[in-house]
Amino acid sequence: FFFQAEDGIRDYKVTGVQTCALPIYNRVFRLGEHHAVRVPRRAEAEVLLANEVRWLPSLARTIALPVPVPLRFIERSDLVGGPFAIVRWCTGRPLDLVGSRLGAEGAGPLGEALLSLREPAPADAPTNPYRGVPLEQRDARVRAGLGLLPRRTADRMRARWTDALTA
């Protein structure tokens, strides 16, 4: 797996696979020491990747944390069966895997980053049809997913979901 490009990303081999805790939208492959490749897992995620490529550079200017800034976007590739993006590799661990071990030294920078996002989105900001929508729009799909869980777990989660819907 090699890339030829004019922007300094040349002849790198994919050296390993780095996945996020829940790789719902994209598969992430390490590309050399300083880059990664993001490949949509399914067709619905292609537009979401294009949105990331458009908006992450501006977010990176406002957030005081490493951001996987897109360096290159390939709209269509027979190699991966669709689009992909080459991004800057950000060393670290997903927050959901760190949990309560984040500590004060990590909580401060995280809080600062979240505060930097407390501005209204630009009028032309993209929307995600799967996130940031009223919970009622997700109800049927969530309930269908709960049906796949063991009964006791599903019952507890269903009660919490119902509470969230009525809140």
PDB file of N, CA and C in Angstrom, residues 55-65 67 112-119:
ATOM      1  N   TRP A  55     -13.966  20.792   7.588  1.00  0.00           N
ATOM      2  CA  TRP A  55     -14.088  21.565   8.824  1.00  0.00           C
ATOM      3  C   TRP A  55     -12.981  21.355   9.836  1.00  0.00           C
ATOM      4  N   LEU A  56     -12.299  20.242   9.821  1.00  0.00           N
ATOM      5  CA  LEU A  56     -11.253  20.025  10.831  1.00  0.00           C
ATOM      6  C   LEU A  56     -10.136  21.065  10.811  1.00  0.00           C
ATOM      7  N   PRO A  57      -9.685  21.539   9.655  1.00  0.00           N
ATOM      8  CA  PRO A  57      -8.634  22.567   9.699  1.00  0.00           C
ATOM      9  C   PRO A  57      -9.045  23.822  10.472  1.00  0.00           C
ATOM     10  N   SER A  58     -10.297  24.281  10.317  1.00  0.00           N
ATOM     11  CA  SER A  58     -10.712  25.471  11.059  1.00  0.00           C
ATOM     12  C   SER A  58     -10.886  25.159  12.539  1.00  0.00           C
ATOM     13  N   LEU A  59     -11.365  23.974  12.868  1.00  0.00           N
ATOM     14  CA  LEU A  59     -11.465  23.602  14.282  1.00  0.00           C
ATOM     15  C   LEU A  59     -10.091  23.494  14.924  1.00  0.00           C
ATOM     16  N   ALA A  60      -9.126  22.995  14.172  1.00  0.00           N
ATOM     17  CA  ALA A  60      -7.770  22.826  14.707  1.00  0.00           C
ATOM     18  C   ALA A  60      -7.166  24.161  15.120  1.00  0.00           C
ATOM     19  N   ARG A  61      -7.578  25.233  14.458  1.00  0.00           N
ATOM     20  CA  ARG A  61      -7.050  26.559  14.807  1.00  0.00           C
ATOM     21  C   ARG A  61      -7.608  27.072  16.127  1.00  0.00           C
ATOM     22  N   THR A  62      -8.735  26.513  16.593  1.00  0.00           N
ATOM     23  CA  THR A  62      -9.363  27.023  17.812  1.00  0.00           C
ATOM     24  C   THR A  62      -9.212  26.092  19.006  1.00  0.00           C
ATOM     25  N   ILE A  63      -8.870  24.850  18.767  1.00  0.00           N
ATOM     26  CA  ILE A  63      -8.784  23.863  19.849  1.00  0.00           C
ATOM     27  C   ILE A  63      -7.322  23.681  20.256  1.00  0.00           C
ATOM     28  N   ALA A  64      -7.081  23.708  21.550  1.00  0.00           N
ATOM     29  CA  ALA A  64      -5.709  23.582  22.055  1.00  0.00           C
ATOM     30  C   ALA A  64      -5.335  22.120  22.314  1.00  0.00           C
ATOM     31  N   LEU A  65      -5.826  21.226  21.492  1.00  0.00           N
ATOM     32  CA  LEU A  65      -5.481  19.804  21.557  1.00  0.00           C
ATOM     33  C   LEU A  65      -5.094  19.350  20.155  1.00  0.00           C
ATOM     34  N   VAL A  67      -5.317  17.750  16.683  1.00  0.00           N
ATOM     35  CA  VAL A  67      -6.448  17.442  15.812  1.00  0.00           C
ATOM     36  C   VAL A  67      -5.890  16.738  14.573  1.00  0.00           C
ATOM     37  N   GLU A 112     -10.512  23.141  28.531  1.00  0.00           N
ATOM     38  CA  GLU A 112     -10.199  24.293  27.673  1.00  0.00           C
ATOM     39  C   GLU A 112     -10.660  24.032  26.238  1.00  0.00           C
ATOM     40  N   ALA A 113     -10.418  22.824  25.752  1.00  0.00           N
ATOM     41  CA  ALA A 113     -10.827  22.487  24.382  1.00  0.00           C
ATOM     42  C   ALA A 113     -12.343  22.545  24.244  1.00  0.00           C
ATOM     43  N   LEU A 114     -13.054  22.011  25.222  1.00  0.00           N
ATOM     44  CA  LEU A 114     -14.514  22.037  25.161  1.00  0.00           C
ATOM     45  C   LEU A 114     -15.043  23.464  25.233  1.00  0.00           C
ATOM     46  N   LEU A 115     -14.432  24.288  26.085  1.00  0.00           N
ATOM     47  CA  LEU A 115     -14.853  25.687  26.172  1.00  0.00           C
ATOM     48  C   LEU A 115     -14.626  26.425  24.857  1.00  0.00           C
ATOM     49  N   SER A 116     -13.572  26.071  24.138  1.00  0.00           N
ATOM     50  CA  SER A 116     -13.296  26.749  22.866  1.00  0.00           C
ATOM     51  C   SER A 116     -14.360  26.432  21.815  1.00  0.00           C
ATOM     52  N   LEU A 117     -15.143  25.400  22.046  1.00  0.00           N
ATOM     53  CA  LEU A 117     -16.202  25.023  21.096  1.00  0.00           C
ATOM     54  C   LEU A 117     -17.548  25.661  21.431  1.00  0.00           C
ATOM     55  N   ARG A 118     -17.600  26.495  22.469  1.00  0.00           N
ATOM     56  CA  ARG A 118     -18.867  27.071  22.918  1.00  0.00           C
ATOM     57  C   ARG A 118     -19.284  28.282  22.090  1.00  0.00           C
ATOM     58  N   GLU A 119     -19.178  28.191  20.825  1.00  0.00           N
ATOM     59  CA  GLU A 119     -19.625  29.245  19.917  1.00  0.00           C
ATOM     60  C   GLU A 119     -20.644  28.641  18.970  1.00  0.00           C
TER      61      GLU A 119
END
